Amino acid sequence: MTVSASSKTSPITLVKACPAKTAAAQRWTTEQVQALFDLPFSDLMFRAQQVHRANFDANAVQRSTLLSIKTGGCSEDCGYCSQSARYDKGEGREELMELNAVVEAAKAAKAKGAGRFCMGAAWRGPKDKDLDRVIEMVKAVKDLGLESCVTLGMLKEGQAEKLADAGLDYYNHNIDTAPENYDNVIGTHNQAHRFDTLDKVRDAGIKVCCGGIVGMGESRRGRASLIAELANMETPPESVPINNLVPIPGTPMENAEPIDPFEFVRTIAAARITMPTSMVRLSAGRQQMDDALQAMCFLAGANSIFYGDKLLTTGNPEADRDEALFQRLGIKPLV
Ligand code: SAM
Ligand code: DTB
Ligand code: SF4
């Protein structure tokens, strides 16, 4: 099933036909990644475990807490997103948060055990005056002894350098879905725009957090193509969030067919095998998963989660539930 974004009226400029830095070497063909997906489940899990154990402590999981510092009213039409002005009715639109409130949230996240604090803004990209305020937030988060991450949309010349100078550790910018599916989901920008920002982030020396969403009606080949695209970046992302679609009423994706849970685990395993030294994050959709499915994702090589009872606009398991799950599984936090 293919679901289309509701509007494709905005003009699109193709930034680069073939992103230079982000897709230089083809380490994995889509066919090779699909062959991983096609393995018997136990064989795939075995391979993922081998790769995971060769590169990481298999019993340690990193925890990042998210905060939406500017919610709703976004100009973009991403077909899954609650924050697009096209689909939200206006009730959720807020201004950029004040520094003090952000610092309080970061302190609370640290007290709960988070190692990284990720701030998200519903922008196509930041205006310079807004970026200056975010930079103050990044510095304050660093001063608390937390790693910092922001996700602000597409960056203009010079903005990544300003973030790097502020000490930003990670920039999250997802390529979201297979290149051949992108235009079905998003009409207001294209994947080349995303690669352009990823190149700017990489060139500025900031670590890259880049992944995608599954469960948007894509085929298994589409999932393999997304994973291959990530794995083939000249330097693969240090952090790879794999989101399971959280269906949002009123968006074009609200009725997308949910993905088979084993297929979600296979996607995690394929990310682990193809990006052996990257952190693979079990991201959105955890609240809808039971403990056994989450445990299977950790077995498949996920070693990072979003931690705290809220993602950006939707729910996430309570920290206490995660603590209890970690206890039962013998997982220790990786700070
Ligand atoms: N505006 C910025 C951008 O697009 O990069 C930052 C915020 S945006 C909400 C961050 C990411 O969240 C998206 O790229 C997408 O991968 C993920 N996301 C958004 N809505 C989601 C949903 N309903 N289910 C799963 N993932 C979602
Ligand atoms: C990412 O890949 N997932 C996070 C984070 N990066 C910014 C966001 C998930 C959002 C889920 C829907 C919501 O809460 O609005
Ligand atoms: Fe805006 Fe980001 Fe949501 Fe797209 S995913 S509508 S760019 S907030």
Short mmCIF file of C-alpha atoms and ligand atoms in Angstrom, two decimals:
data_model
loop_
_atom_site.label_atom_id
_atom_site.label_comp_id
_atom_site.label_asym_id
_atom_site.label_seq_id
_atom_site.Cartn_x
_atom_site.Cartn_y
_atom_site.Cartn_z
CA MET A 1 0.00 0.00 0.00
CA THR A 2 1.29 3.44 -0.85
CA VAL A 3 0.02 6.43 1.05
CA SER A 4 0.44 9.89 -0.41
CA ALA A 5 1.08 13.15 1.38
CA SER A 6 -1.97 15.37 1.03
CA SER A 7 -0.33 18.19 -0.86
CA LYS A 8 2.58 18.48 -3.22
CA THR A 9 2.07 22.09 -4.20
CA SER A 10 5.26 23.53 -2.75
CA PRO A 11 8.13 24.04 -5.18
CA ILE A 12 11.04 21.68 -4.77
CA THR A 13 14.58 22.43 -5.76
CA LEU A 14 16.74 19.38 -6.28
CA VAL A 15 19.82 20.18 -4.23
CA LYS A 16 22.01 17.37 -5.53
CA ALA A 17 21.10 14.57 -7.88
CA CYS A 18 23.64 12.30 -6.21
CA PRO A 19 24.81 13.31 -2.77
CA ALA A 20 28.60 13.29 -2.80
CA LYS A 21 29.70 12.47 0.71
CA THR A 22 26.71 10.63 1.93
CA ALA A 23 26.49 7.90 -0.68
CA ALA A 24 29.94 7.53 -2.16
CA ALA A 25 30.75 3.86 -1.59
CA GLN A 26 28.16 1.17 -2.17
CA ARG A 27 28.94 -1.34 0.54
CA TRP A 28 25.53 -2.98 0.45
CA THR A 29 23.18 -3.42 -2.47
CA THR A 30 19.46 -3.42 -1.76
CA GLU A 31 19.44 -7.06 -2.92
CA GLN A 32 22.08 -8.01 -0.36
CA VAL A 33 20.16 -6.32 2.44
CA GLN A 34 16.95 -7.93 1.27
CA ALA A 35 18.73 -11.29 1.38
CA LEU A 36 19.34 -10.63 5.09
CA PHE A 37 15.63 -9.89 5.59
CA ASP A 38 14.79 -13.11 3.72
CA LEU A 39 16.86 -15.33 6.04
CA PRO A 40 15.02 -17.65 8.44
CA PHE A 41 14.37 -15.58 11.56
CA SER A 42 16.75 -17.55 13.81
CA ASP A 43 19.58 -17.34 11.29
CA LEU A 44 19.12 -13.59 10.96
CA MET A 45 19.09 -13.16 14.74
CA PHE A 46 22.24 -15.30 15.05
CA ARG A 47 24.11 -13.16 12.54
CA ALA A 48 22.94 -9.96 14.21
CA GLN A 49 24.08 -11.26 17.62
CA GLN A 50 27.49 -12.18 16.23
CA VAL A 51 27.98 -8.69 14.83
CA HIS A 52 26.59 -7.03 17.94
CA ARG A 53 28.84 -8.98 20.32
CA ALA A 54 31.92 -8.37 18.16
CA ASN A 55 31.42 -4.63 18.49
CA PHE A 56 29.50 -3.86 21.70
CA ASP A 57 28.67 -5.01 25.18
CA ALA A 58 25.47 -6.87 24.29
CA ASN A 59 23.95 -6.09 27.70
CA ALA A 60 24.30 -2.30 27.66
CA VAL A 61 21.72 0.11 26.25
CA GLN A 62 22.14 3.86 25.85
CA ARG A 63 19.28 6.16 26.95
CA SER A 64 18.35 9.51 25.40
CA THR A 65 15.53 11.75 26.58
CA LEU A 66 13.60 13.82 24.04
CA LEU A 67 12.08 17.26 24.48
CA SER A 68 10.03 19.09 21.89
CA ILE A 69 11.35 22.66 22.24
CA LYS A 70 9.09 23.99 19.48
CA THR A 71 5.94 22.06 18.77
CA GLY A 72 3.60 22.11 15.78
CA GLY A 73 2.85 24.53 12.96
CA CYS A 74 5.51 23.10 10.66
CA SER A 75 5.46 24.19 7.01
CA GLU A 76 6.38 20.68 5.78
CA ASP A 77 3.88 18.01 4.75
CA CYS A 78 5.55 14.82 6.04
CA GLY A 79 2.69 12.36 5.82
CA TYR A 80 3.31 10.75 9.21
CA CYS A 81 3.81 13.85 11.34
CA SER A 82 1.48 15.33 13.95
CA GLN A 83 3.34 18.62 13.73
CA SER A 84 2.71 19.53 10.11
CA ALA A 85 0.48 22.62 9.85
CA ARG A 86 -1.35 20.74 7.07
CA TYR A 87 -2.71 18.13 9.44
CA ASP A 88 -2.78 19.65 12.91
CA LYS A 89 -5.73 21.83 13.68
CA GLY A 90 -3.65 24.53 15.31
CA GLU A 91 -4.19 23.54 18.96
CA GLY A 92 -0.70 22.09 19.23
CA ARG A 93 1.25 25.09 17.91
CA GLU A 94 3.69 26.59 20.35
CA GLU A 95 6.54 29.10 20.42
CA LEU A 96 10.17 28.11 21.00
CA MET A 97 10.53 27.22 24.68
CA GLU A 98 12.36 29.47 27.13
CA LEU A 99 15.88 28.47 28.17
CA ASN A 100 14.97 27.99 31.85
CA ALA A 101 12.22 25.50 31.10
CA VAL A 102 14.56 23.50 28.85
CA VAL A 103 17.23 23.41 31.56
CA GLU A 104 14.67 22.15 34.09
CA ALA A 105 13.61 19.37 31.72
CA ALA A 106 17.25 18.41 31.10
CA LYS A 107 17.96 18.29 34.84
CA ALA A 108 14.94 16.02 35.34
CA ALA A 109 16.12 13.75 32.49
CA LYS A 110 19.58 13.50 34.03
CA ALA A 111 18.11 12.71 37.45
CA LYS A 112 16.14 9.85 35.86
CA GLY A 113 19.34 8.44 34.33
CA ALA A 114 19.42 9.74 30.75
CA GLY A 115 22.86 10.15 29.24
CA ARG A 116 21.83 12.31 26.29
CA PHE A 117 19.27 15.08 25.91
CA CYS A 118 17.73 15.53 22.46
CA MET A 119 15.83 18.70 21.55
CA GLY A 120 13.45 18.69 18.59
CA ALA A 121 11.87 21.59 16.74
CA ALA A 122 9.06 21.46 14.20
CA TRP A 123 10.76 23.59 11.58
CA ARG A 124 11.62 23.15 7.92
CA GLY A 125 14.87 24.65 9.19
CA PRO A 126 15.92 27.15 11.86
CA LYS A 127 16.04 30.92 11.36
CA ASP A 128 19.36 32.38 12.53
CA LYS A 129 17.77 34.17 15.49
CA ASP A 130 16.12 30.93 16.64
CA LEU A 131 19.37 29.02 16.16
CA ASP A 132 21.11 31.45 18.51
CA ARG A 133 18.57 30.56 21.20
CA VAL A 134 18.97 26.82 20.58
CA ILE A 135 22.73 27.27 20.89
CA GLU A 136 22.23 28.63 24.41
CA MET A 137 20.18 25.50 25.17
CA VAL A 138 22.92 23.22 23.82
CA LYS A 139 25.53 24.93 25.99
CA ALA A 140 23.30 24.66 29.08
CA VAL A 141 22.68 20.94 28.46
CA LYS A 142 26.42 20.34 28.06
CA ASP A 143 27.05 22.24 31.31
CA LEU A 144 24.83 19.69 33.09
CA GLY A 145 27.19 16.93 31.94
CA LEU A 146 24.75 15.48 29.41
CA GLU A 147 25.45 14.69 25.78
CA SER A 148 23.48 16.95 23.48
CA CYS A 149 21.49 16.30 20.32
CA VAL A 150 19.21 18.54 18.30
CA THR A 151 16.86 17.95 15.38
CA LEU A 152 15.90 21.25 13.78
CA GLY A 153 15.25 20.38 10.13
CA MET A 154 17.36 21.52 7.19
CA LEU A 155 20.41 23.69 7.85
CA LYS A 156 21.70 26.65 5.85
CA GLU A 157 25.38 27.47 5.21
CA GLY A 158 27.22 28.23 8.44
CA GLN A 159 24.55 26.93 10.81
CA ALA A 160 26.17 23.52 11.40
CA GLU A 161 29.47 25.24 12.24
CA LYS A 162 27.70 27.42 14.82
CA LEU A 163 26.22 24.31 16.42
CA ALA A 164 29.60 22.59 16.39
CA ASP A 165 31.21 25.61 18.05
CA ALA A 166 28.58 25.39 20.80
CA GLY A 167 29.75 21.83 21.50
CA LEU A 168 26.78 19.96 19.99
CA ASP A 169 27.44 16.20 20.01
CA TYR A 170 24.77 14.85 17.61
CA TYR A 171 22.44 16.19 14.93
CA ASN A 172 19.40 14.04 14.15
CA HIS A 173 18.15 14.23 10.58
CA ASN A 174 16.40 11.17 9.19
CA ILE A 175 16.12 10.05 5.58
CA ASP A 176 12.89 8.45 6.74
CA THR A 177 11.98 6.05 3.93
CA ALA A 178 13.34 4.39 0.82
CA PRO A 179 14.32 6.88 -1.90
CA GLU A 180 11.74 5.40 -4.27
CA ASN A 181 9.01 5.94 -1.64
CA TYR A 182 10.02 9.41 -0.47
CA ASP A 183 7.78 11.39 -2.82
CA ASN A 184 4.79 9.31 -1.73
CA VAL A 185 5.28 10.44 1.86
CA ILE A 186 6.72 13.97 1.63
CA GLY A 187 6.06 16.58 -1.03
CA THR A 188 7.64 19.77 0.34
CA HIS A 189 11.25 18.60 0.27
CA ASN A 190 13.12 15.63 -1.11
CA GLN A 191 15.78 13.25 0.08
CA ALA A 192 18.54 15.21 -1.67
CA HIS A 193 17.72 18.12 0.65
CA ARG A 194 18.16 15.78 3.61
CA PHE A 195 21.55 14.57 2.33
CA ASP A 196 22.65 18.16 1.84
CA THR A 197 22.06 18.89 5.54
CA LEU A 198 23.68 15.57 6.55
CA ASP A 199 26.80 16.57 4.59
CA LYS A 200 26.88 19.95 6.34
CA VAL A 201 26.60 18.27 9.75
CA ARG A 202 29.35 15.75 8.91
CA ASP A 203 31.66 18.46 7.53
CA ALA A 204 31.22 20.53 10.71
CA GLY A 205 32.45 17.57 12.77
CA ILE A 206 29.13 16.85 14.51
CA LYS A 207 28.14 13.19 14.93
CA VAL A 208 25.27 12.09 12.71
CA CYS A 209 22.04 10.53 13.97
CA CYS A 210 20.10 9.35 10.93
CA GLY A 211 17.51 6.65 10.42
CA GLY A 212 13.97 6.22 9.27
CA ILE A 213 10.44 5.01 9.84
CA VAL A 214 8.97 1.63 8.98
CA GLY A 215 5.32 0.68 8.86
CA MET A 216 4.32 3.29 6.29
CA GLY A 217 3.03 0.76 3.81
CA GLU A 218 6.47 0.16 2.26
CA SER A 219 7.50 -3.25 0.94
CA ARG A 220 10.27 -5.41 2.41
CA ARG A 221 12.39 -4.28 -0.52
CA GLY A 222 11.65 -0.68 0.51
CA ARG A 223 12.89 -1.37 4.03
CA ALA A 224 16.01 -3.04 2.59
CA SER A 225 16.57 -0.04 0.34
CA LEU A 226 16.33 2.38 3.31
CA ILE A 227 18.84 0.32 5.32
CA ALA A 228 21.21 0.06 2.33
CA GLU A 229 21.07 3.81 1.85
CA LEU A 230 22.04 4.39 5.48
CA ALA A 231 24.79 1.76 5.42
CA ASN A 232 26.26 3.13 2.20
CA MET A 233 26.87 6.64 3.50
CA GLU A 234 30.59 7.43 3.23
CA THR A 235 30.69 7.40 7.01
CA PRO A 236 27.59 5.58 8.26
CA PRO A 237 25.63 7.46 10.95
CA GLU A 238 26.98 6.99 14.48
CA SER A 239 23.38 6.64 15.63
CA VAL A 240 20.59 4.98 13.63
CA PRO A 241 17.04 5.48 14.95
CA ILE A 242 14.57 2.90 13.66
CA ASN A 243 11.07 4.28 14.24
CA ASN A 244 7.92 2.19 14.02
CA LEU A 245 5.19 4.47 12.70
CA VAL A 246 2.99 5.90 15.43
CA PRO A 247 -0.19 6.47 13.42
CA ILE A 248 -1.50 10.00 13.96
CA PRO A 249 -5.19 10.68 13.29
CA GLY A 250 -5.64 13.30 10.60
CA THR A 251 -2.38 12.51 8.79
CA PRO A 252 -2.22 10.67 5.44
CA MET A 253 -0.60 7.73 7.27
CA GLU A 254 -3.29 7.32 9.90
CA ASN A 255 -4.56 4.07 8.38
CA ALA A 256 -1.25 2.59 7.24
CA GLU A 257 -1.13 -1.18 7.69
CA PRO A 258 0.84 -1.95 10.89
CA ILE A 259 4.06 -3.84 10.26
CA ASP A 260 4.40 -7.48 11.40
CA PRO A 261 6.37 -7.29 14.69
CA PHE A 262 8.89 -9.87 13.43
CA GLU A 263 9.47 -7.71 10.37
CA PHE A 264 10.26 -4.79 12.67
CA VAL A 265 12.80 -6.98 14.51
CA ARG A 266 14.27 -8.02 11.14
CA THR A 267 14.74 -4.33 10.28
CA ILE A 268 16.69 -3.79 13.51
CA ALA A 269 18.81 -6.87 12.76
CA ALA A 270 19.52 -5.69 9.21
CA ALA A 271 20.61 -2.29 10.55
CA ARG A 272 22.89 -3.99 13.10
CA ILE A 273 24.55 -6.27 10.53
CA THR A 274 25.07 -3.57 7.90
CA MET A 275 26.20 -0.85 10.35
CA PRO A 276 28.24 -2.91 12.84
CA THR A 277 29.73 -0.04 14.85
CA SER A 278 26.69 2.28 14.88
CA MET A 279 24.34 2.61 17.81
CA VAL A 280 20.96 1.28 16.62
CA ARG A 281 18.09 2.97 18.41
CA LEU A 282 14.77 1.28 19.06
CA SER A 283 12.87 4.54 18.65
CA ALA A 284 9.22 5.56 18.17
CA GLY A 285 6.57 2.91 18.67
CA ARG A 286 7.92 1.34 21.88
CA GLN A 287 4.82 2.23 23.85
CA GLN A 288 2.82 0.02 21.51
CA MET A 289 5.26 -2.92 21.98
CA ASP A 290 5.13 -5.49 24.75
CA ASP A 291 8.22 -6.36 26.77
CA ALA A 292 8.92 -9.56 24.81
CA LEU A 293 9.03 -7.70 21.50
CA GLN A 294 11.37 -5.06 22.95
CA ALA A 295 13.63 -7.82 24.32
CA MET A 296 13.73 -9.33 20.82
CA CYS A 297 14.80 -5.94 19.42
CA PHE A 298 17.69 -5.82 21.92
CA LEU A 299 18.63 -9.37 20.88
CA ALA A 300 18.60 -8.21 17.26
CA GLY A 301 21.18 -5.56 18.12
CA ALA A 302 19.30 -2.45 19.26
CA ASN A 303 21.42 -0.74 21.90
CA SER A 304 19.77 2.62 22.40
CA ILE A 305 16.29 3.87 23.33
CA PHE A 306 14.33 7.05 23.92
CA TYR A 307 13.80 7.23 27.64
CA GLY A 308 11.06 9.18 29.40
CA ASP A 309 7.30 9.21 29.12
CA LYS A 310 7.10 11.38 26.01
CA LEU A 311 8.67 11.38 22.57
CA LEU A 312 7.90 14.69 20.83
CA THR A 313 4.10 14.73 20.80
CA THR A 314 3.26 11.08 21.49
CA GLY A 315 3.74 8.78 24.46
CA ASN A 316 6.70 6.59 25.35
CA PRO A 317 6.95 3.99 28.16
CA GLU A 318 7.36 5.44 31.66
CA ALA A 319 10.98 5.45 32.88
CA ASP A 320 10.00 3.09 35.72
CA ARG A 321 8.68 0.53 33.25
CA ASP A 322 11.96 0.71 31.34
CA GLU A 323 13.97 0.36 34.55
CA ALA A 324 11.96 -2.75 35.42
CA LEU A 325 12.46 -4.21 31.95
CA PHE A 326 16.21 -3.55 32.08
CA GLN A 327 16.32 -5.30 35.49
CA ARG A 328 14.46 -8.33 34.18
CA LEU A 329 16.74 -8.58 31.14
CA GLY A 330 19.99 -7.85 32.98
CA ILE A 331 20.61 -4.79 30.82
CA LYS A 332 22.75 -2.01 32.19
CA PRO A 333 22.48 1.59 31.11
CA LEU A 334 25.25 2.87 28.86
CA VAL A 335 25.94 6.48 29.74
N1 SAM B 1 11.54 18.84 11.84
C1 SAM B 1 12.68 18.07 12.05
C2 SAM B 1 12.88 17.03 10.99
O1 SAM B 1 11.97 16.75 10.23
O2 SAM B 1 14.00 16.51 10.91
C3 SAM B 1 12.74 17.42 13.40
C4 SAM B 1 11.56 16.76 14.01
S1 SAM B 1 10.89 15.31 13.19
C5 SAM B 1 9.45 15.07 14.10
C6 SAM B 1 12.01 13.99 13.62
C7 SAM B 1 11.72 12.61 13.11
O3 SAM B 1 10.69 12.02 13.89
C8 SAM B 1 11.21 12.44 11.70
O4 SAM B 1 12.22 12.52 10.76
C9 SAM B 1 10.60 11.05 11.74
O5 SAM B 1 11.59 10.08 11.43
C10 SAM B 1 10.19 10.90 13.20
N2 SAM B 1 8.72 10.87 13.33
C11 SAM B 1 7.89 11.92 13.24
N3 SAM B 1 6.60 11.54 13.40
C12 SAM B 1 6.62 10.20 13.58
C13 SAM B 1 5.59 9.23 13.79
N4 SAM B 1 4.30 9.57 13.82
N5 SAM B 1 5.96 7.94 13.95
C14 SAM B 1 7.28 7.59 13.91
N6 SAM B 1 8.28 8.48 13.70
C15 SAM B 1 7.96 9.76 13.54
C1 DTB B 2 13.75 10.03 15.73
O1 DTB B 2 14.22 9.30 14.81
N1 DTB B 2 12.65 9.75 16.41
C2 DTB B 2 12.34 10.79 17.36
C3 DTB B 2 13.57 11.71 17.24
N2 DTB B 2 14.30 11.15 16.15
C4 DTB B 2 13.42 13.16 17.13
C5 DTB B 2 11.03 11.41 17.15
C6 DTB B 2 9.89 10.42 17.19
C7 DTB B 2 8.61 11.17 17.07
C8 DTB B 2 7.41 10.29 17.24
C9 DTB B 2 6.14 11.01 17.07
C10 DTB B 2 5.90 12.12 18.04
O2 DTB B 2 6.10 11.97 19.26
O3 DTB B 2 5.45 13.19 17.60
FE1 SF4 B 3 8.03 19.28 10.10
FE2 SF4 B 3 9.89 17.51 10.84
FE3 SF4 B 3 7.25 16.95 11.13
FE4 SF4 B 3 8.30 17.02 8.70
S1 SF4 B 3 8.85 15.57 10.34
S2 SF4 B 3 6.35 17.98 9.33
S3 SF4 B 3 9.83 18.65 8.90
S4 SF4 B 3 8.39 18.53 12.17
#
